[in-house]
Short mmCIF file of C-alpha atoms and ligand atoms in Angstrom, two decimals:
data_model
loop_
_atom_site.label_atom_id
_atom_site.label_comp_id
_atom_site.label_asym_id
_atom_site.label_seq_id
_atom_site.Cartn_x
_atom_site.Cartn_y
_atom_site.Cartn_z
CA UNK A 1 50.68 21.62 -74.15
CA UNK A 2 51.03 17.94 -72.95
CA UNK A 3 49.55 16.87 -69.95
CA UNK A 4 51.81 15.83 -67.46
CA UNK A 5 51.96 12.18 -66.33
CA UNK A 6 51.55 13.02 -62.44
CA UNK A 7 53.51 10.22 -59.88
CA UNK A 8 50.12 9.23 -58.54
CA UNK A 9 46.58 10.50 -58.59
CA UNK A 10 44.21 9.72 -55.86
CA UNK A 11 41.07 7.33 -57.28
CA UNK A 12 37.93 9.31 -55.88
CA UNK A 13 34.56 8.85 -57.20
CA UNK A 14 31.00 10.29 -56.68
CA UNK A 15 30.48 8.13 -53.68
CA UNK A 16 33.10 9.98 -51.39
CA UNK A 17 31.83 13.20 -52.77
CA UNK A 18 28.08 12.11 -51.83
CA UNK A 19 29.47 10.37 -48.22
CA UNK A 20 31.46 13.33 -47.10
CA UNK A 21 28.52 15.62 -48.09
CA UNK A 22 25.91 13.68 -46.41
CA UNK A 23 28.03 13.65 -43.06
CA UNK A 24 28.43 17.51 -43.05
CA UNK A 25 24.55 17.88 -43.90
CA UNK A 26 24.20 15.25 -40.83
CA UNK A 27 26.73 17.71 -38.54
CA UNK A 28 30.12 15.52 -38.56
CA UNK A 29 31.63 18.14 -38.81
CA UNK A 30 34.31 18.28 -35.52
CA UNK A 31 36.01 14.91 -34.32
CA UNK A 32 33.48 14.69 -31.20
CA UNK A 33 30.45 13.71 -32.84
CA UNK A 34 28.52 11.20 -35.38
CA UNK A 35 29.32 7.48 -36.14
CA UNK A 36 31.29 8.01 -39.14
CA UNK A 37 34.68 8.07 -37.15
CA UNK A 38 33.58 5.32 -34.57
CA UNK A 39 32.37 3.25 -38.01
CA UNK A 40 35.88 4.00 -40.00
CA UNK A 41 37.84 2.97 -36.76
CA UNK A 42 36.34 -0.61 -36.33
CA UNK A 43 36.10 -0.88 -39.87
CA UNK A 44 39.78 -0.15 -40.99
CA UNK A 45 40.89 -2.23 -37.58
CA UNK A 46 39.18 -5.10 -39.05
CA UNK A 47 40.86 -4.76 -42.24
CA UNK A 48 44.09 -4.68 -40.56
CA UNK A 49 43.38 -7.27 -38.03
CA UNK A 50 43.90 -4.96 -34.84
CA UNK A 51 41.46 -5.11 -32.12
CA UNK A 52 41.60 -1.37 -31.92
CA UNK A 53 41.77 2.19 -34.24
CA UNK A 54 41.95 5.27 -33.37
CA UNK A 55 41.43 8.30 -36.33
CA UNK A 56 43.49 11.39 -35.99
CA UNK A 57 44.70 14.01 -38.44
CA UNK A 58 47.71 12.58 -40.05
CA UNK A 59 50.52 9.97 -40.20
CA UNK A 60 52.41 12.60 -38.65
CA UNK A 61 50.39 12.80 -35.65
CA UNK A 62 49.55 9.12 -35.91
CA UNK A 63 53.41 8.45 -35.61
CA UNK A 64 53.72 11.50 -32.39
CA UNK A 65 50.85 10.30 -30.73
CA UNK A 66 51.88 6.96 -30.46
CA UNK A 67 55.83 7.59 -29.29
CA UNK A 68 53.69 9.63 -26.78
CA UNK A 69 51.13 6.84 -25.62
CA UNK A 70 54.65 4.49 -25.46
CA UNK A 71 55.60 7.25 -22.93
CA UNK A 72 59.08 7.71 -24.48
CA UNK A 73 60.65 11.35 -24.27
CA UNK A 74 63.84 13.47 -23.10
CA UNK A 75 66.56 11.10 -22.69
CA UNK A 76 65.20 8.17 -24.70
CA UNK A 77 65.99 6.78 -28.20
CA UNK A 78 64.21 5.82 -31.07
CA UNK A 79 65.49 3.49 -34.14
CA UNK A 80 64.32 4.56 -37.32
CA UNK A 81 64.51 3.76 -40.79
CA UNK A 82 67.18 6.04 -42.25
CA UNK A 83 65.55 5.94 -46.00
CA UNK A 84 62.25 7.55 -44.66
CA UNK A 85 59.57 10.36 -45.26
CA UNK A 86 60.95 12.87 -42.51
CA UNK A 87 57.67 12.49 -40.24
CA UNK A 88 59.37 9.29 -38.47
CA UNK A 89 61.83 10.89 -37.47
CA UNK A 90 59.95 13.74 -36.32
CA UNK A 91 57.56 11.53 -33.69
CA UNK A 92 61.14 11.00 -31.67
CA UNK A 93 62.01 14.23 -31.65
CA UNK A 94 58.80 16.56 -30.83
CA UNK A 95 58.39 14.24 -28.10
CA UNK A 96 62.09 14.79 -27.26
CA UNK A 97 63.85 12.00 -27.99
CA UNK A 98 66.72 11.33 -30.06
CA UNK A 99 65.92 9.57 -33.41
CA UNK A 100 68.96 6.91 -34.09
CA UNK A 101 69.03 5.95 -38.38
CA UNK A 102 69.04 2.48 -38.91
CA UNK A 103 70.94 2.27 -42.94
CA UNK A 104 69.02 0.67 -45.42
CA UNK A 105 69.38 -3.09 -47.03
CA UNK A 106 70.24 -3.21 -50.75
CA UNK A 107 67.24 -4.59 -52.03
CA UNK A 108 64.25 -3.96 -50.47
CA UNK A 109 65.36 -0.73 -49.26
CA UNK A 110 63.84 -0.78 -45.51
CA UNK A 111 65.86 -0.99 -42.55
CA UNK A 112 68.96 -3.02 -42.62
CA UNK A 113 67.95 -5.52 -39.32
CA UNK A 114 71.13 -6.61 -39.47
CA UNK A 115 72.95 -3.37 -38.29
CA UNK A 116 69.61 -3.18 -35.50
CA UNK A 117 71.75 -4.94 -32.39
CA UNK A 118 74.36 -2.84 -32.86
CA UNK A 119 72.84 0.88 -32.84
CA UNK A 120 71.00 -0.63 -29.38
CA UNK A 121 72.15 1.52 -26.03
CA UNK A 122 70.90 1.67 -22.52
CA UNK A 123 68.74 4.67 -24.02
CA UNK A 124 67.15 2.73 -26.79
CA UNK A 125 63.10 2.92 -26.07
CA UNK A 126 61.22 1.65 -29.07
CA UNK A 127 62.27 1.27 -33.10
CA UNK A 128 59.75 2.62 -35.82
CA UNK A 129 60.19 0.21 -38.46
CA UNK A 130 59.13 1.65 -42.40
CA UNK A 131 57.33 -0.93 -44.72
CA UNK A 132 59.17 1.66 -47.85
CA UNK A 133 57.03 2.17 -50.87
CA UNK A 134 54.17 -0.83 -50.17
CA UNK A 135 57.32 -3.82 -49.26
CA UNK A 136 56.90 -4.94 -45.63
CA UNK A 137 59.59 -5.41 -43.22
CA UNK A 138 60.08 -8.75 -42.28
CA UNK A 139 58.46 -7.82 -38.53
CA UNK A 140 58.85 -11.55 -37.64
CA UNK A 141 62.32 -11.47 -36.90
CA UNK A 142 62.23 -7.83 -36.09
CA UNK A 143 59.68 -8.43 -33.42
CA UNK A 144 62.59 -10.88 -31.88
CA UNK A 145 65.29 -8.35 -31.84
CA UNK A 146 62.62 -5.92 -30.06
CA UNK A 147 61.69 -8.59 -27.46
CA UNK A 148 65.46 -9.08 -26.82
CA UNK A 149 66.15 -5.73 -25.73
CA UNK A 150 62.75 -4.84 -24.58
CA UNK A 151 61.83 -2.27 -27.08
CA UNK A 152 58.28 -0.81 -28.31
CA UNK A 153 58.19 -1.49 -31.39
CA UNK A 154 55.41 1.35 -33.75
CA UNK A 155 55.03 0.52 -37.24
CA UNK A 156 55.20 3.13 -39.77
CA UNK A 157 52.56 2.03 -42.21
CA UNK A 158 51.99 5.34 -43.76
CA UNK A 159 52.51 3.67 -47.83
CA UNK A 160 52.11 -0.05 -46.59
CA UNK A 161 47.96 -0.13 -46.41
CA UNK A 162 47.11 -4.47 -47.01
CA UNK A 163 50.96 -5.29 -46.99
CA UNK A 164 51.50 -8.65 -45.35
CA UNK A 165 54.02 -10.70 -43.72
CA UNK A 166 53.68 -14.51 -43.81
CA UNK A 167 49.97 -13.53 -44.63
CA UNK A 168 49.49 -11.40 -41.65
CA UNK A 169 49.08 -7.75 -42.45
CA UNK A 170 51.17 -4.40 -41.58
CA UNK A 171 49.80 -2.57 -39.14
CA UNK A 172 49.42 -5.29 -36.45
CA UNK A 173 52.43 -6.75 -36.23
CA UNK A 174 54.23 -4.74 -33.36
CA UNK A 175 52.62 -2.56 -30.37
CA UNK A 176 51.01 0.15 -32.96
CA UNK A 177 50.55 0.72 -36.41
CA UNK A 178 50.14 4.27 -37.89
CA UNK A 179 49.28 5.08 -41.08
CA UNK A 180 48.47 8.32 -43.18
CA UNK A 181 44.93 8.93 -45.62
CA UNK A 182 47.20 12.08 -47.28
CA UNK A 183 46.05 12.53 -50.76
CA UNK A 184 48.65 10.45 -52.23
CA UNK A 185 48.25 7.54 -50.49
CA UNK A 186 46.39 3.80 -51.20
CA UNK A 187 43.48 4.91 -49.28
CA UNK A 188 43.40 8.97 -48.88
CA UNK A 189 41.05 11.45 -46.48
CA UNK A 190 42.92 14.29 -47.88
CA UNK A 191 44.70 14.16 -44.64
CA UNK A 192 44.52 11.76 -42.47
CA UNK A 193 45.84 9.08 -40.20
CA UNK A 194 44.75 6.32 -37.51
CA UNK A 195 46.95 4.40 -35.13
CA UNK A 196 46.37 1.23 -34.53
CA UNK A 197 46.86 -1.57 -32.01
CA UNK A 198 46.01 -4.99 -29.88
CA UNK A 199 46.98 -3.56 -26.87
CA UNK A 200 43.66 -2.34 -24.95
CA UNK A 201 45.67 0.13 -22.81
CA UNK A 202 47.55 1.86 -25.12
CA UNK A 203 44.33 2.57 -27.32
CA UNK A 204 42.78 3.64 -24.56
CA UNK A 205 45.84 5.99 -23.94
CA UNK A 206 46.13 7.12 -27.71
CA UNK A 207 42.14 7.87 -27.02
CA UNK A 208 43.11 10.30 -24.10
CA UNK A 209 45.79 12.25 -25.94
CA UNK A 210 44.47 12.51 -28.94
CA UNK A 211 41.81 14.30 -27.56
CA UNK A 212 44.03 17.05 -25.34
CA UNK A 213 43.48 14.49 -22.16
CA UNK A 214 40.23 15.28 -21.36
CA UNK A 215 39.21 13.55 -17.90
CA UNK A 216 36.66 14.51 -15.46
CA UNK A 217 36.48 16.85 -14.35
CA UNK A 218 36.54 18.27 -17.62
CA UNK A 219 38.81 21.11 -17.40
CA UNK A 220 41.13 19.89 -15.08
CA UNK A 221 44.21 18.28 -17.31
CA UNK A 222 46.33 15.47 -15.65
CA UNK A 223 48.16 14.83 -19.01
CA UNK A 224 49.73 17.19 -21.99
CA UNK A 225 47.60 16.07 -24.91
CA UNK A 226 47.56 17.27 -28.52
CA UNK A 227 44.44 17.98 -30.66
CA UNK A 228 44.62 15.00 -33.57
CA UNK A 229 40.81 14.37 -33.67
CA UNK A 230 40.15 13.40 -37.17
CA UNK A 231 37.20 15.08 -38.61
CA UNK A 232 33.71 13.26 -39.47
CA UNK A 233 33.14 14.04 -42.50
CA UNK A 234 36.77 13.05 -43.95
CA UNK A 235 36.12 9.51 -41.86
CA UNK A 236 32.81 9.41 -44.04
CA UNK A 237 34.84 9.39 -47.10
CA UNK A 238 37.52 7.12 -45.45
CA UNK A 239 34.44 4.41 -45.19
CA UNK A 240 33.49 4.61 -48.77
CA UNK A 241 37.77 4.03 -50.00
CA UNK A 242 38.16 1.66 -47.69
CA UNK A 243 35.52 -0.82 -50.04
CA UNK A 244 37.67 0.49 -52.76
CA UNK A 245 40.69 -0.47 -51.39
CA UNK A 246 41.19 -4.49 -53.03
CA UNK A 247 40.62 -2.88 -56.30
CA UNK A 248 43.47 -0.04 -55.28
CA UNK A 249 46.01 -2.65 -54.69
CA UNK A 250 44.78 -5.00 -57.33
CA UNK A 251 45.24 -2.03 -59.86
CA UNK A 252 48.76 -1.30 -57.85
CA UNK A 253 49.88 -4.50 -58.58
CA UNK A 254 49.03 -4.72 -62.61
CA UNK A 255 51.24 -1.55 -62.71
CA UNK A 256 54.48 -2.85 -60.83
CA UNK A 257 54.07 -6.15 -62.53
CA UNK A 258 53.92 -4.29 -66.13
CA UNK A 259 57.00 -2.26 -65.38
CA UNK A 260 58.77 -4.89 -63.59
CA UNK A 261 58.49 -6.94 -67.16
CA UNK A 262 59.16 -3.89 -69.05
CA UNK A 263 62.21 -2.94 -67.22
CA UNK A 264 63.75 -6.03 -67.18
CA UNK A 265 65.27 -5.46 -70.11
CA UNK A 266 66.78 -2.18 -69.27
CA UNK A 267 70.09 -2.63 -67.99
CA UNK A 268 71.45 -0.83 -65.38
CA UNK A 269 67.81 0.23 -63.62
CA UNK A 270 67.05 -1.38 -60.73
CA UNK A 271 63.64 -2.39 -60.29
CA UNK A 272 61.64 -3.04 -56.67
CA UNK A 273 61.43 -6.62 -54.91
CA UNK A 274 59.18 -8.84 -53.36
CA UNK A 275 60.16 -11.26 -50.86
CA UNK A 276 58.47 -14.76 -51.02
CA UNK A 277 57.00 -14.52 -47.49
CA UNK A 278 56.12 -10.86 -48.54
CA UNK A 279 53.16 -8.80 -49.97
CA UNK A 280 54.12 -5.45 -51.67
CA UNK A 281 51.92 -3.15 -52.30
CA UNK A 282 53.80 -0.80 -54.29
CA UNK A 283 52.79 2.43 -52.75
CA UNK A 284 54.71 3.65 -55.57
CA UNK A 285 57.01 2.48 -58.11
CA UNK A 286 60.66 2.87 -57.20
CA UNK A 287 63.58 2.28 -59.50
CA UNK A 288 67.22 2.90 -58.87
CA UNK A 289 68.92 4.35 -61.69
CA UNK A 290 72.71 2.37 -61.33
CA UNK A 291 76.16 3.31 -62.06
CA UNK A 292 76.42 1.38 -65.29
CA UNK A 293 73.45 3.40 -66.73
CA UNK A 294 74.55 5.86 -69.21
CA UNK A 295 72.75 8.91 -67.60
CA UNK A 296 72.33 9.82 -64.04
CA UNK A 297 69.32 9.65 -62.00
CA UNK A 298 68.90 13.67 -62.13
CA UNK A 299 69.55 13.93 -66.05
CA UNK A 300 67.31 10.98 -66.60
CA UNK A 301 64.31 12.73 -64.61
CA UNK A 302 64.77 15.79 -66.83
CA UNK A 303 64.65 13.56 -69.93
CA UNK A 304 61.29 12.29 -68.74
CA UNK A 305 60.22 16.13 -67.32
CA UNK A 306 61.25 17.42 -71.09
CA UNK A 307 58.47 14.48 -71.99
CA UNK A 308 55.47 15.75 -69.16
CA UNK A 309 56.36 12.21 -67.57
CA UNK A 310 56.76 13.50 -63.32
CA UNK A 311 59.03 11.81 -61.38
CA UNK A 312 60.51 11.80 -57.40
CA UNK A 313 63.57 11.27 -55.88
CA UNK A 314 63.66 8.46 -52.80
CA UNK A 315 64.03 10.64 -49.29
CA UNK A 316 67.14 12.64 -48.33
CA UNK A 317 68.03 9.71 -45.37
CA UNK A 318 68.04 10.87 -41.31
CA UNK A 319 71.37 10.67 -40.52
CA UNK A 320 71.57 13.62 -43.14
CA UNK A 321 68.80 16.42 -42.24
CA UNK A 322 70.74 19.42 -40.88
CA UNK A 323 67.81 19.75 -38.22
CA UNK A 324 68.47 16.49 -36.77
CA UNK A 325 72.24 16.92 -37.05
CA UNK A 326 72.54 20.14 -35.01
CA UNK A 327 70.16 18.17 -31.99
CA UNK A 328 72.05 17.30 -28.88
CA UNK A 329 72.92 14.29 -28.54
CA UNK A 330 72.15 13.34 -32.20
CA UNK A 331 74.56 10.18 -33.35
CA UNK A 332 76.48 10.47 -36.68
CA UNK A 333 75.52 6.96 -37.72
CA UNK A 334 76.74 5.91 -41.18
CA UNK A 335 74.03 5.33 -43.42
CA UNK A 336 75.79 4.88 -47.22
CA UNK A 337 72.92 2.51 -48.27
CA UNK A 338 70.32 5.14 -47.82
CA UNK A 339 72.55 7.87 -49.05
CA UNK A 340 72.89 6.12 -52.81
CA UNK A 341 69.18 5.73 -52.62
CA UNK A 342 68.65 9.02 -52.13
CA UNK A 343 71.36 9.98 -54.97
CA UNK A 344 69.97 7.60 -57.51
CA UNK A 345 66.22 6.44 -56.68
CA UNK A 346 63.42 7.87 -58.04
CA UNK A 347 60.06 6.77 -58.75
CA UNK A 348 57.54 7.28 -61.82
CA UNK A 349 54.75 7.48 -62.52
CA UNK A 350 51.64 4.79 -61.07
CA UNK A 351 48.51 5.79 -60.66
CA UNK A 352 46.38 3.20 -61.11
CA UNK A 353 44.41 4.19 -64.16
CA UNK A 354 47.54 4.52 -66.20
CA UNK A 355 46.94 1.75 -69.22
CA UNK A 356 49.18 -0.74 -69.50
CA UNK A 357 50.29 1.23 -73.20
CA UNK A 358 51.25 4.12 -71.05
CA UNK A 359 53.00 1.90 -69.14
CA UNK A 360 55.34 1.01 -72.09
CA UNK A 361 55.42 4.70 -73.25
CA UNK A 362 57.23 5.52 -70.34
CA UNK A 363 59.71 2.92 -70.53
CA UNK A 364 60.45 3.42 -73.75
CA UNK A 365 61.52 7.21 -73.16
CA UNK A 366 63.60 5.28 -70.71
CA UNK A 367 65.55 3.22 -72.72
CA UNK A 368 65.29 5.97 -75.67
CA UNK A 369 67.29 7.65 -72.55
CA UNK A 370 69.56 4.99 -72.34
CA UNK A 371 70.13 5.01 -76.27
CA UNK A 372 68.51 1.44 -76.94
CA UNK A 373 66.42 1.48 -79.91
CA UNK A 374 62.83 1.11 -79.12
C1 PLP B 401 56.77 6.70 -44.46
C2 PLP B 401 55.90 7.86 -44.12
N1 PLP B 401 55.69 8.16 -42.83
C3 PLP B 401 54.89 9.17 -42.47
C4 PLP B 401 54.27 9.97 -43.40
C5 PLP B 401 53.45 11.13 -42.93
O1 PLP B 401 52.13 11.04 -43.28
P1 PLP B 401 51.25 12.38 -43.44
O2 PLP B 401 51.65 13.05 -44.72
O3 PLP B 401 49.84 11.89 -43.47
O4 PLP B 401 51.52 13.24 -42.25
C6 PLP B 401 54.45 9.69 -44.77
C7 PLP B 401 53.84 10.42 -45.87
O5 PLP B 401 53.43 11.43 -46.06
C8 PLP B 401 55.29 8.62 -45.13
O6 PLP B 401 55.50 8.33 -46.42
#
């Protein structure tokens, strides 16, 4: 049987397996002791250019525990990227607020900030931003519409790790960043997250609740916290992909700029962007199978699944998960930008040690799809 081409495979080596062993052997085992966690928090701040970092468990919790250090819950809401993995969505709501779906923009496929003013009501609190699939939003003039109206403004960074904005990079460009290590992403713990931030209060707030509030005395709890410590021993191996990670996005970037000129001759597929003040880094490789292409987007991934080449459809937008529909006080908002996305995007496979004749293989079962000679 052929091996499947999986959507991405996570680039580990011997040196996370000897790091995360070493740190267990040196009893980093919990999230309360050792410098491994301390080391991967001022390290991966640095890289992002935050003055602060604080590890927890996941991008999930990263995105909770920061709506929670914003203090924002029953009664508030929260603007989100419609076109989004369902976690940003979910920080709103398990703190009890009301996520709002902002519809997507054509071409880069984030959050439309054009339609941003006019979801804003006297309840609006804060707007989680996505950077989708490695392409920033442009957080410059986001961060104006946020100052207009006073809003907290959390990025979700969770597939945007070294994406940049008129050179500066995601992550500290609004009040927090979160992002997730989950096995699939640029830099992975297995799971993973760490929010982070320039603001000295809120980090030392995120500290508190990630950590179920302890204060002194110990057992005596003037907050509701959560348990998101991270653990040593995955920080350990966070350390060692964290050197990795220019070659990551280096090897990212050969494989979008392969497919980009492959594609370009395959009509009706539309390929991602990059902005000229923008650095993608192509978390993964998105196309958007068009109406002018001869097969849909579900027939053409079962062309390529017939071939052991693994594909994934974009995400099922907010304004359409039956959970969120049935919440109280949940707003129908129109999102038909993120709902063709999420009929016709998929993306294929890009891990980064796929040659670049792999590559081509794949494209040409595309266009073989299509009925173009190849
Ligand atoms: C945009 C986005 N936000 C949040 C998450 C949640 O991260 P995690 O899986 O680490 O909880 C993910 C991915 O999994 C994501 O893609």
């Amino acid at each position: 049987m052929t091996a499947v081409i999986p959507v991405y495979e996570p680039y580990i080596g011997e040196e996370e397996v000897e790091a995360v062993a070493a740190a267990v052997r040196r009893g980093e085992i919990s999230g309360s002791f050792g410098d491994s966690i301390p080391a991967f928090e001022r390290r991966f701040a640095d890289y992002v250019g935050a003055r602060h970092g604080v590890a927890v468990t996941s991008g999930t919790t990263a995105l909770q525990l920061a709506v929670a250090a914003a203090g924002i819950g029953a009664g508030d809401e929260v603007l989100v990227s419609a076109s989004t993995n369902v976690a940003t969505a979910l920080a709103a709501f398990h703190n009890g607020a009301v996520p709002v779906p902002v519809d997507s923009e054509e071409e880069t496929w984030n959050l439309d900030l054009n339609l941003v003013e006019g979801l804003i009501t006297e309840r609006t609190r804060a707007i989680i931003p996505v950077h989708l699939f490695g392409h920033p939003v442009d957080m410059d003039r986001l961060r104006a519409i946020a100052a207009r109206h006073d809003l907290v403004v959390i990025e979700d960074c969770a597939e945007s790790h070294g994406a940049t904005v008129r050179g500066r990079t995601t992550g500290a460009l609004g009040d927090m960043g979160c992002f997730s290590f989950y096995a699939n992403k640029i830099i992975t713990t297995g799971e993973g997250g760490m929010v982070t931030t320039n603001d000295d209060a809120l980090a030392e707030r995120l500290r508190l609740l990630r950590n179920l509030a302890f204060q002194r005395p110990r057992f005596l709890h003037e907050h509701a916290g959560h348990n998101f410590r991270m653990t040593g021993y995955q920080a350990a191996m966070g350390l060692v992909q964290l050197e990795r990670i220019d070659f990551i996005l280096e090897q990212k970037r050969r494989v979008a700029h392969a497919y980009d000129r492959l594609l370009a001759e395959v009509s009706g597929i539309t390929t991602p962007v990059e902005r000229d003040w923008a650095r993608n880094v192509y978390w993964m490789y998105g196309i958007v199978v068009d109406e002018d292409f001869p097969l849909s987007r579900d027939e053409l991934a079962a062309h390529l699944a017939e071939r052991a080449i693994d594909t994934r459809t974009f995400f099922c937008p907010m304004n359409l998960q039956p959970f969120l529909r049935r919440r109280e006080g949940f707003r129908d908002v129109p999102c038909p930008v993120a709902e063709r996305l999420w009929e016709r995007g998929m993306y294929i496979p890009c891990g980064i040690d796929l040659p670049d004749t792999t590559l081509a293989e794949i494209v040409d079962h595309i266009r073989a799809a299509a009925g173009v000679p190849t």
